XYZ file of C-alpha atoms in Angstrom:
671
model
C 54.700 42.060 6.029
C 51.056 41.046 3.963
C 47.359 40.422 5.194
C 46.091 37.146 3.528
C 42.434 36.453 4.117
C 40.313 33.134 3.421
C 37.670 33.371 0.609
C 34.116 34.365 1.540
C 34.689 35.151 4.805
C 33.928 38.320 6.698
C 35.334 37.658 10.706
C 38.687 37.950 11.485
C 41.242 36.064 12.188
C 45.016 35.112 12.470
C 47.158 34.169 8.760
C 48.032 30.468 9.816
C 52.268 31.142 9.223
C 53.597 34.460 8.633
C 55.999 32.413 7.031
C 54.303 30.953 4.193
C 52.292 34.378 3.540
C 55.576 36.771 3.285
C 57.328 33.447 0.430
C 54.334 33.897 -1.257
C 54.280 37.949 -0.948
C 57.589 37.605 -2.362
C 56.693 35.351 -5.376
C 53.317 37.371 -5.906
C 55.961 40.180 -6.428
C 58.919 38.722 -8.800
C 55.860 37.471 -10.819
C 54.921 40.712 -11.032
C 57.900 42.364 -11.011
C 59.127 40.522 -14.344
C 60.371 42.306 -17.048
C 60.271 39.590 -20.666
C 57.946 41.848 -22.592
C 56.657 38.634 -24.545
C 53.740 38.335 -21.669
C 53.454 34.587 -22.774
C 56.445 33.460 -21.581
C 55.701 36.058 -18.144
C 52.050 33.277 -17.952
C 54.048 30.681 -18.659
C 57.064 31.648 -15.729
C 54.023 32.879 -13.545
C 52.272 29.327 -13.507
C 55.920 27.320 -12.927
C 56.738 29.767 -10.041
C 53.164 29.321 -8.515
C 52.689 25.243 -8.827
C 56.321 25.071 -7.556
C 55.325 27.368 -4.790
C 51.957 25.647 -4.036
C 53.621 22.277 -3.878
C 51.396 20.658 -7.058
C 52.181 19.048 -10.469
C 49.458 21.432 -12.941
C 49.123 24.644 -13.398
C 46.684 25.486 -15.524
C 45.210 28.881 -17.022
C 41.826 28.516 -19.247
C 39.361 29.946 -21.131
C 36.270 29.088 -21.156
C 33.907 29.426 -24.056
C 30.782 27.787 -23.680
C 30.392 24.733 -22.407
C 34.138 24.261 -23.695
C 37.291 23.819 -21.477
C 40.413 24.306 -22.956
C 43.920 25.129 -22.343
C 45.648 28.598 -23.022
C 48.662 28.146 -21.036
C 49.952 24.943 -18.249
C 53.098 24.325 -16.884
C 53.647 20.152 -16.150
C 56.770 17.913 -15.538
C 54.898 15.121 -16.244
C 51.742 14.784 -18.081
C 50.214 15.048 -22.331
C 48.461 18.287 -21.930
C 48.864 20.757 -24.162
C 47.593 24.108 -24.962
C 44.954 24.306 -27.217
C 43.728 21.407 -25.230
C 39.987 21.558 -25.041
C 37.823 19.450 -22.831
C 34.210 19.180 -21.844
C 34.191 22.293 -18.790
C 32.108 19.403 -16.998
C 34.448 17.298 -16.865
C 36.568 19.268 -14.962
C 37.005 20.240 -11.336
C 36.442 24.733 -12.596
C 33.126 23.464 -13.173
C 32.811 23.394 -10.385
C 35.091 27.412 -9.439
C 32.841 29.134 -11.890
C 29.391 27.838 -10.674
C 30.474 28.977 -6.699
C 31.774 32.274 -9.321
C 35.225 32.116 -5.452
C 37.608 30.651 -4.826
C 38.062 26.829 -4.545
C 40.303 25.046 -2.572
C 40.476 20.698 -2.291
C 42.605 19.459 -0.224
C 42.012 14.960 -0.609
C 39.434 14.512 -3.420
C 38.293 11.882 -2.287
C 36.885 12.590 1.111
C 34.980 15.497 -0.483
C 31.907 16.663 -1.316
C 33.182 16.012 -5.352
C 34.277 12.114 -5.103
C 31.954 11.716 -8.478
C 32.763 14.029 -9.778
C 33.534 13.196 -14.009
C 36.976 15.181 -13.205
C 37.919 12.239 -10.764
C 36.912 9.574 -12.522
C 39.198 10.367 -15.431
C 42.426 12.230 -14.616
C 42.380 11.416 -10.774
C 43.333 14.693 -9.772
C 42.932 14.443 -5.910
C 44.025 18.479 -4.688
C 43.385 20.722 -5.990
C 43.435 25.811 -5.977
C 41.587 27.059 -8.220
C 39.233 30.768 -9.009
C 37.616 32.747 -11.795
C 39.753 34.648 -13.807
C 37.227 37.824 -14.899
C 37.865 40.044 -17.712
C 35.830 43.135 -18.605
C 33.657 42.439 -15.791
C 33.101 38.482 -17.434
C 34.291 35.044 -16.496
C 37.188 34.418 -18.841
C 37.748 31.188 -17.601
C 40.280 29.666 -14.873
C 43.457 29.167 -13.013
C 43.685 26.057 -11.527
C 46.785 24.042 -9.713
C 45.573 20.245 -9.259
C 47.836 17.498 -8.113
C 47.586 12.973 -7.785
C 48.471 13.359 -4.842
C 45.514 14.496 -1.801
C 47.691 18.464 0.156
C 49.433 17.222 3.191
C 49.438 20.190 4.990
C 46.364 20.982 2.997
C 45.609 24.985 1.215
C 46.551 27.766 3.932
C 44.442 31.411 3.083
C 47.971 32.601 1.881
C 47.643 30.204 -0.583
C 43.883 31.962 -1.066
C 44.994 35.021 -1.080
C 47.407 34.055 -3.620
C 45.607 33.017 -6.328
C 43.417 35.596 -6.181
C 46.310 38.282 -6.657
C 47.861 36.351 -8.825
C 43.978 35.408 -11.288
C 43.872 39.343 -10.590
C 47.135 40.133 -12.031
C 46.929 37.285 -15.103
C 43.700 39.195 -15.773
C 45.151 42.562 -16.517
C 47.787 40.584 -18.858
C 45.226 38.706 -21.317
C 43.828 42.426 -21.726
C 47.111 43.890 -22.648
C 46.988 40.798 -24.592
C 43.421 40.786 -26.171
C 44.609 44.988 -27.602
C 47.409 44.252 -28.309
C 46.359 41.438 -30.894
C 43.232 44.152 -31.720
C 46.290 46.658 -32.598
C 47.274 43.923 -34.741
C 43.992 44.049 -36.560
C 44.863 46.686 -37.967
C 46.251 45.623 -40.509
C 46.834 49.106 -42.746
C 48.469 50.055 -39.091
C 51.374 47.607 -38.113
C 51.451 47.261 -42.279
C 53.492 51.437 -41.902
C 55.109 49.997 -38.735
C 56.797 46.562 -40.055
C 57.752 47.941 -43.179
C 60.608 49.532 -41.860
C 61.255 48.270 -39.209
C 64.821 49.306 -38.400
C 66.149 51.083 -35.424
C 67.124 54.461 -35.713
C 71.165 54.303 -35.360
C 73.447 57.870 -34.831
C 76.399 59.335 -34.177
C 75.887 62.212 -31.656
C 79.256 65.239 -30.064
C 79.052 64.920 -26.083
C 76.804 68.741 -26.417
C 74.539 65.753 -28.644
C 74.671 67.003 -31.514
C 73.512 64.431 -35.168
C 76.374 63.799 -36.687
C 75.358 61.485 -38.469
C 71.156 59.437 -38.994
C 70.569 56.538 -39.626
C 68.330 56.366 -43.444
C 65.821 54.632 -41.484
C 64.883 57.666 -39.821
C 62.757 58.973 -42.197
C 60.338 55.605 -40.755
C 60.349 55.852 -38.121
C 60.244 60.174 -37.322
C 58.620 61.203 -41.214
C 62.890 63.500 -41.210
C 66.235 62.697 -43.739
C 69.137 62.528 -42.201
C 70.639 65.278 -43.795
C 67.543 67.855 -42.427
C 68.824 66.260 -39.036
C 72.387 66.515 -39.352
C 73.766 69.225 -37.428
C 70.765 70.725 -35.327
C 71.491 69.226 -31.775
C 68.071 66.465 -30.522
C 66.879 68.535 -27.852
C 64.734 70.101 -30.140
C 62.406 67.861 -31.284
C 63.164 66.259 -27.681
C 59.622 66.698 -25.710
C 59.328 69.013 -23.019
C 58.284 67.384 -20.215
C 60.831 64.586 -20.892
C 64.021 67.050 -21.714
C 65.539 68.351 -17.977
C 65.299 64.061 -17.361
C 66.885 62.906 -20.520
C 69.861 65.770 -19.456
C 70.481 64.656 -16.118
C 69.540 60.736 -16.140
C 70.887 60.018 -19.367
C 72.463 62.675 -21.348
C 74.952 63.728 -18.237
C 76.347 60.026 -17.010
C 76.996 58.806 -20.199
C 78.670 62.157 -20.177
C 79.914 60.328 -16.979
C 80.840 57.449 -18.731
C 78.223 55.431 -16.763
C 76.152 55.360 -20.426
C 72.264 54.289 -20.030
C 70.962 51.308 -21.289
C 66.447 51.416 -22.549
C 66.016 55.280 -22.323
C 62.826 55.627 -22.845
C 61.291 59.413 -24.002
C 58.992 61.055 -26.046
C 60.203 62.947 -29.772
C 59.102 65.482 -31.751
C 57.515 63.420 -35.199
C 58.249 65.605 -38.657
C 54.023 66.071 -38.458
C 54.513 67.686 -34.610
C 53.187 64.236 -32.942
C 54.996 63.203 -30.357
C 56.804 59.302 -31.017
C 57.441 57.456 -27.055
C 60.833 56.121 -28.104
C 63.908 53.625 -26.501
C 66.590 54.188 -26.942
C 70.512 52.824 -25.763
C 73.559 54.910 -25.440
C 77.284 54.107 -26.336
C 80.485 55.975 -25.408
C 83.455 56.700 -28.033
C 86.267 57.765 -26.109
C 89.571 59.046 -27.128
C 92.580 57.841 -26.579
C 93.135 59.805 -22.877
C 89.805 58.287 -22.360
C 87.847 61.991 -22.447
C 84.361 61.258 -24.571
C 84.520 62.048 -27.591
C 81.383 60.859 -29.804
C 77.678 59.157 -28.590
C 76.629 56.555 -30.093
C 72.254 56.141 -29.453
C 70.344 52.872 -30.483
C 66.971 54.288 -30.627
C 63.470 52.659 -31.608
C 59.915 53.321 -31.945
C 58.464 51.741 -28.109
C 55.550 53.299 -28.439
C 52.760 50.248 -29.387
C 53.898 49.002 -26.004
C 53.569 52.184 -23.872
C 50.041 52.591 -25.275
C 49.766 48.736 -23.722
C 51.396 49.733 -20.722
C 49.372 52.520 -20.236
C 46.082 50.447 -21.364
C 47.778 47.717 -19.178
C 47.224 50.527 -16.415
C 43.458 50.952 -17.032
C 42.882 47.613 -16.516
C 43.969 47.949 -13.247
C 41.234 49.588 -12.197
C 38.982 47.016 -14.073
C 40.203 44.904 -11.104
C 38.436 48.128 -8.352
C 40.751 47.277 -6.119
C 43.249 50.980 -4.127
C 45.067 50.542 -1.431
C 44.765 53.146 2.147
C 47.547 54.414 4.859
C 45.120 56.260 8.266
C 48.624 58.225 9.553
C 46.951 58.116 13.665
C 48.053 60.829 14.486
C 47.247 63.891 12.308
C 44.403 61.204 11.041
C 44.827 62.202 7.477
C 44.332 58.903 4.718
C 46.069 58.680 1.549
C 43.423 57.621 -0.633
C 45.481 55.134 -3.851
C 43.366 56.580 -7.791
C 41.106 53.656 -7.081
C 40.388 54.018 -3.677
C 39.172 57.782 -5.074
C 37.178 56.565 -8.886
C 35.147 54.723 -5.589
C 34.325 57.320 -3.843
C 33.467 59.279 -6.954
C 35.688 61.595 -6.074
C 37.999 63.932 -6.644
C 41.581 62.529 -7.372
C 43.936 64.322 -5.314
C 41.365 65.531 -2.784
C 42.413 66.023 1.016
C 40.315 63.193 3.544
C 40.324 62.607 6.551
C 39.363 59.601 9.083
C 35.603 60.800 9.957
C 34.765 62.055 6.296
C 36.167 58.117 4.930
C 33.576 56.931 7.684
C 30.852 58.857 6.798
C 30.565 56.841 3.617
C 28.611 54.530 5.591
C 25.500 53.895 6.913
C 25.291 54.360 10.315
C 24.520 49.881 10.973
C 27.834 49.987 8.475
C 29.923 53.319 10.079
C 29.540 51.030 14.093
C 30.821 48.178 13.112
C 33.521 49.337 11.013
C 34.289 51.872 14.348
C 34.240 48.190 16.423
C 35.988 47.228 13.550
C 39.172 49.451 13.666
C 38.916 49.777 17.596
C 40.427 45.987 17.962
C 42.438 46.103 15.713
C 44.724 49.196 17.479
C 43.825 47.136 20.449
C 44.975 43.455 19.696
C 46.768 43.939 16.615
C 43.682 42.096 14.274
C 43.005 42.306 11.483
C 39.636 42.955 9.584
C 37.843 42.037 5.956
C 34.844 43.586 6.072
C 32.030 43.849 3.507
C 29.469 46.611 4.183
C 27.288 48.837 1.891
C 28.874 52.094 0.816
C 27.121 55.680 -0.477
C 29.423 57.076 -2.806
C 30.196 61.001 -2.309
C 27.721 60.815 -5.793
C 25.328 58.959 -3.938
C 25.597 55.444 -5.810
C 24.984 52.541 -4.125
C 27.589 49.912 -3.154
C 29.199 47.117 -1.605
C 32.251 46.966 -0.766
C 34.822 44.623 1.078
C 37.406 46.918 2.878
C 40.839 45.043 4.921
C 42.540 46.846 7.711
C 45.393 46.612 9.734
C 47.687 48.790 12.266
C 50.974 48.721 11.827
C 53.014 49.497 15.855
C 56.017 50.172 17.038
C 57.314 50.701 20.948
C 53.502 48.348 21.239
C 52.413 51.333 20.211
C 49.953 51.921 16.988
C 50.892 54.901 14.476
C 49.337 53.817 11.115
C 45.982 51.742 9.334
C 46.587 50.181 5.947
C 44.156 48.129 3.545
C 42.297 47.775 0.516
C 40.151 49.153 -0.350
C 37.097 47.656 -3.186
C 34.448 47.491 -5.396
C 31.992 44.086 -5.172
C 29.155 45.470 -5.998
C 29.256 43.229 -9.303
C 30.190 39.851 -7.171
C 26.837 40.964 -5.399
C 24.828 41.082 -7.769
C 25.653 37.631 -9.492
C 25.505 36.663 -5.497
C 22.400 37.488 -5.198
C 21.012 35.354 -8.561
C 23.408 31.882 -6.957
C 20.522 32.813 -4.377
C 17.906 32.917 -6.379
C 19.277 30.125 -8.308
C 19.457 27.891 -5.946
C 16.278 27.883 -4.450
C 14.764 27.304 -7.819
C 16.769 24.213 -7.959
C 15.276 23.223 -4.292
C 12.248 23.995 -5.173
C 12.823 21.326 -8.696
C 14.205 18.735 -6.705
C 11.019 18.442 -4.229
C 9.276 18.401 -7.779
C 11.824 15.146 -8.778
C 10.344 13.448 -5.449
C 6.787 13.961 -6.147
C 8.058 12.160 -9.313
C 9.530 9.989 -7.559
C 6.524 9.628 -4.726
C 4.286 8.529 -8.769
C 6.923 6.319 -10.661
C 7.208 4.231 -7.009
C 3.697 3.150 -6.190
C 2.726 2.530 -9.518
C 4.957 0.648 -11.330
C 5.509 -1.530 -7.801
C 1.406 -1.535 -7.949
C 1.731 -2.811 -11.422
C 4.930 -5.249 -11.049
C 2.629 -6.865 -7.652
C 0.176 -7.317 -10.617
C 2.101 -8.609 -13.386
C 3.430 -11.116 -10.836
C 0.575 -12.431 -9.594
C -1.277 -13.066 -12.876
C 1.651 -15.122 -13.538
C 1.327 -17.534 -10.358
C -1.447 -17.790 -11.370
C -1.310 -19.207 -14.273
C 1.518 -21.515 -13.998
C -0.357 -22.969 -10.570
C -3.529 -23.408 -13.229
C -0.675 -24.790 -15.608
C -0.507 -27.225 -13.060
C -3.318 -29.008 -13.804
C -3.448 -28.995 -17.609
C -1.195 -32.177 -18.683
C -1.926 -31.502 -21.870
C 0.486 -28.291 -21.847
C 3.557 -29.025 -23.314
C 7.060 -28.785 -21.419
C 7.850 -25.702 -23.996
C 4.642 -23.957 -22.519
C 5.358 -24.714 -19.458
C 9.857 -23.638 -19.929
C 8.315 -20.489 -21.960
C 5.615 -19.700 -18.595
C 8.709 -19.916 -16.519
C 11.342 -17.525 -18.416
C 8.041 -14.611 -18.014
C 7.678 -15.352 -14.565
C 11.784 -15.144 -13.811
C 11.555 -11.990 -16.842
C 9.112 -10.699 -14.425
C 11.290 -10.623 -11.017
C 14.557 -9.533 -12.901
C 12.803 -6.439 -13.763
C 10.555 -6.591 -10.668
C 14.249 -6.255 -8.720
C 16.213 -4.190 -11.425
C 13.386 -2.027 -10.364
C 13.807 -2.397 -7.202
C 16.882 -1.591 -7.484
C 17.179 1.542 -8.678
C 13.903 3.190 -7.304
C 16.731 2.233 -3.772
C 19.166 3.843 -5.600
C 17.376 6.802 -6.166
C 16.020 6.775 -2.324
C 19.337 6.414 -1.168
C 21.865 9.329 -2.361
C 18.830 11.880 -2.603
C 19.562 10.950 1.212
C 15.404 10.133 2.282
C 16.303 5.967 2.706
C 16.463 5.386 6.207
C 16.658 2.116 8.489
C 13.392 0.816 9.799
C 15.041 -0.728 13.054
C 13.499 -3.873 14.327
C 13.854 -7.910 15.216
C 13.540 -10.481 13.139
C 15.302 -13.932 12.061
C 17.929 -13.649 9.488
C 17.452 -17.336 8.514
C 13.433 -17.116 7.899
C 14.332 -14.049 5.955
C 16.913 -15.743 3.599
C 14.653 -18.798 3.814
C 12.037 -16.135 1.487
C 14.191 -14.737 0.097
C 15.983 -18.439 -1.291
C 11.595 -19.244 -2.259
C 11.683 -16.282 -5.212
C 14.691 -18.251 -6.918
C 13.700 -21.256 -6.616
C 12.712 -21.966 -10.532
C 15.870 -20.135 -11.381
C 18.340 -22.398 -9.302
C 15.593 -25.287 -11.095
C 16.149 -24.142 -14.501
C 20.455 -24.516 -14.024
C 19.876 -27.467 -11.843
C 21.860 -25.325 -9.274
C 22.054 -27.209 -5.708
C 21.751 -24.322 -3.185
C 23.306 -25.850 0.623
C 22.726 -23.675 3.695
C 24.522 -24.199 7.184
C 22.224 -22.324 9.805
C 25.025 -21.972 12.472
C 22.464 -19.715 14.685
C 18.505 -18.856 14.539
C 20.681 -14.608 14.328
C 18.174 -12.994 15.279
C 18.877 -8.782 13.878
C 17.749 -6.009 14.910
C 17.244 -4.156 11.409
C 15.606 -2.934 8.208
C 13.750 -6.662 6.777
C 12.899 -4.725 3.896
C 16.716 -3.590 3.275
C 17.964 -6.686 4.568
C 15.902 -8.452 1.648
C 17.406 -6.253 -0.374
C 20.566 -6.953 0.228
C 20.589 -10.901 0.288
C 18.472 -10.893 -3.017
C 20.915 -8.844 -5.254
C 24.237 -11.129 -3.446
C 21.837 -15.113 -4.368
C 20.578 -13.056 -7.600
C 24.463 -12.864 -8.124
C 25.145 -16.019 -7.254
C 22.965 -18.335 -9.381
C 23.706 -15.274 -12.683
C 27.290 -16.361 -12.514
C 26.920 -19.538 -11.962
C 27.932 -22.783 -13.649
C 24.832 -25.009 -14.081
C 24.820 -28.642 -12.471
C 26.835 -26.362 -9.871
C 26.752 -25.566 -6.344
C 25.916 -22.238 -2.858
C 26.576 -22.374 -0.435
C 25.442 -20.208 2.418
C 26.367 -20.028 5.739
C 25.457 -18.036 9.159
C 27.489 -17.392 11.881
C 28.413 -15.815 15.375
C 30.872 -13.568 16.774
C 30.758 -11.620 19.847
C 30.001 -7.827 18.077
C 28.643 -9.529 14.428
C 26.622 -12.106 12.621
C 28.410 -13.184 9.474
C 26.670 -14.510 6.550
C 29.111 -15.948 3.622
C 27.560 -16.757 -0.477
C 29.554 -19.423 -1.841
C 29.587 -19.981 -5.207
C 31.638 -22.095 -7.500
C 30.720 -20.509 -10.977
C 33.077 -17.837 -13.230
C 34.656 -15.438 -10.776
C 35.896 -12.338 -11.007
C 39.277 -10.464 -12.613
C 41.189 -8.085 -10.402
C 39.977 -5.133 -11.850
C 36.624 -6.070 -11.841
C 37.082 -7.228 -8.142
C 38.479 -3.294 -8.035
C 35.312 -1.692 -9.238
C 33.056 -3.099 -8.203
C 31.170 -1.055 -5.990
C 32.976 2.280 -7.175
C 29.452 4.155 -9.144
C 31.524 5.596 -11.713
C 33.188 2.718 -13.761
C 30.633 -0.224 -11.582
C 31.594 -3.977 -14.034
C 28.037 -4.177 -16.501
C 28.789 -8.361 -16.743
C 26.650 -11.843 -18.908
C 25.511 -14.862 -16.248
C 26.642 -17.854 -17.730
C 23.514 -18.039 -19.391
C 23.708 -14.667 -20.402
C 21.949 -13.382 -17.973
C 21.897 -9.194 -18.543
C 23.413 -7.259 -15.507
C 23.877 -3.498 -14.245
C 26.048 -3.111 -11.693
C 23.336 -0.868 -10.531
C 22.795 -3.855 -7.800
C 25.810 -4.524 -5.726
C 26.378 -0.677 -5.722
C 22.873 -0.982 -3.554
C 24.136 -3.922 -1.035
C 27.114 -0.967 0.274
C 25.274 1.677 0.668
C 22.725 -0.710 2.646
C 24.766 -2.301 4.899
C 27.008 0.550 5.398
C 23.498 2.052 6.736
C 23.722 -1.071 8.578
C 26.948 -0.119 10.330
C 28.410 -3.181 8.414
C 30.676 -4.857 6.290
C 30.773 -6.619 2.645
C 34.034 -8.166 1.418
C 35.103 -10.238 -1.426
C 36.763 -13.102 -1.955
C 37.061 -14.020 -5.800
C 39.247 -15.844 -8.128
C 38.416 -15.403 -11.861
C 37.658 -19.077 -13.138
C 37.435 -20.008 -9.463
C 34.523 -18.163 -8.346
C 32.866 -15.784 -4.961
C 32.595 -15.510 -1.900
C 30.738 -12.325 0.028
C 31.172 -11.980 4.057
C 28.585 -9.640 4.939
C 29.433 -8.308 8.306
C 26.055 -7.092 10.268
C 26.793 -5.351 13.930
C 25.233 -6.803 16.178
C 24.544 -3.343 18.601
C 24.197 -0.418 16.306
C 26.997 2.624 17.537
C 24.526 5.597 17.856
């Protein structure tokens, strides 16, 4: 059984589903055990298997360069993605993953804090799980899976652990590919290797003596065929490989069980050794006796060197395993655990010494966790300070679990990881968050100053225009064109003031600083005040506004917000009404709500506009019947303020037949 942990948690918890965890363990084993020498095929196969297991539609291995997101490998049944395709990093959910520097899982994007993220707008992906890929302590890119559908049962801890381990494996594969490319860039070396890459084909007596050697041997080993014929190959095998070759390859061939892809070292004419991959075939006589052996060999030194480099890359993950025999108290560590402890590999270690590397408080925490694990079987996952044998201060993650037989624990095992780098990253993130908080506070002060000063300026302009309009009535010699222009300036001023109020209100809503200030007042009186503001606008388009107040509608609400709501709705009705038409405003009541209807008989809306009316990421911006400009911000503000009052807004519309907004405000607020 494999233990799976949630990212970022130190407390113990149960595996959600042991069967699911074991399925992911088998998948991971299948992935890391691939034998295909083409690393790209291995990565593609890993993506396909993981995407299908997670129940997602798309799997991607990306590379991030500056702020550009590049698809390196992908798996998807039906989409337009291509390897090499580029996107802005900020337009992908992986920006969230890299900013968090950990595994991120989002079951239902629409209901998450990232529902307004550009990626959701562009691609409409509802579920996502991803993790950074780290190569040489640097961020390479991400491993991520996504779907256009929500994750029905949600991501489980085993999913997080799967992608975490998978990202470490992918990191090793990428490192291998990078090293391979470096070798390929050494043109002279590769020119010599690739110039004559034919396999070496040989015919041997049963004891191994060369009877025939192909001319390619000169390029591979430096010998001519004549120099080898008649000699036994054991003269050239590496001393440490001779016994293994004899028992696992040569003897089995004589027993008619020849080996395939047998790896060993053989000496070249210059005295150096290369790695050979040899396949053996037997040649028998009529009685079935082995009379000759045929071998086909090729130089695999490059692949072997890459395997060594891959093993070194695995060390970069700084993860090792350990086992404690509870009877003897003896510890078994993998090489990486020894390296983390900066202790000689293979040296004997006991439990007491293992605990001694932790400071007192951390040691007590670990001992208590070991006790609970041994008593209950519950695994532990701890992040603790640590001091190596050479005095190096580190942070480590220690995971452990007990194995039981007949109800008694007999062994402890787990993993040990150096997470010092991650801790340093977290400290940097905390510092950045603090700086961001200071920046937000500065912005709040700036908004306050702007709001106060601009409001004063608008009031001054509006007041002066009203005074000019009043004085213009006493001057009969003023022509109608001048008066009309003055009215248009006044109308433009009010529209600009309304836009400013909308922007300021929207900013405050998005910063969660706008809260309703409840008081009781008559809704009809407030709407009449709003109507007085649009008297000149209505007259200029010769629009008649009909009111049907079936109740005085005393409500408990924020009068300023209510005024903003109906100022925007009435303004929209006027904007999209044809000249010489009508607008009907009706107020009625039900047992629970006050209902306000604002109905115009103007141009209406097509369905695609109505559907986006309250969508902040793609709000429609339409011009009125007199080419009045619109930003779409007013509708968003109305919706937000109605939501703050626990109300609802409904839109009935048809293109060419007008629009009706129905607002319901509850008589009694829900606590």
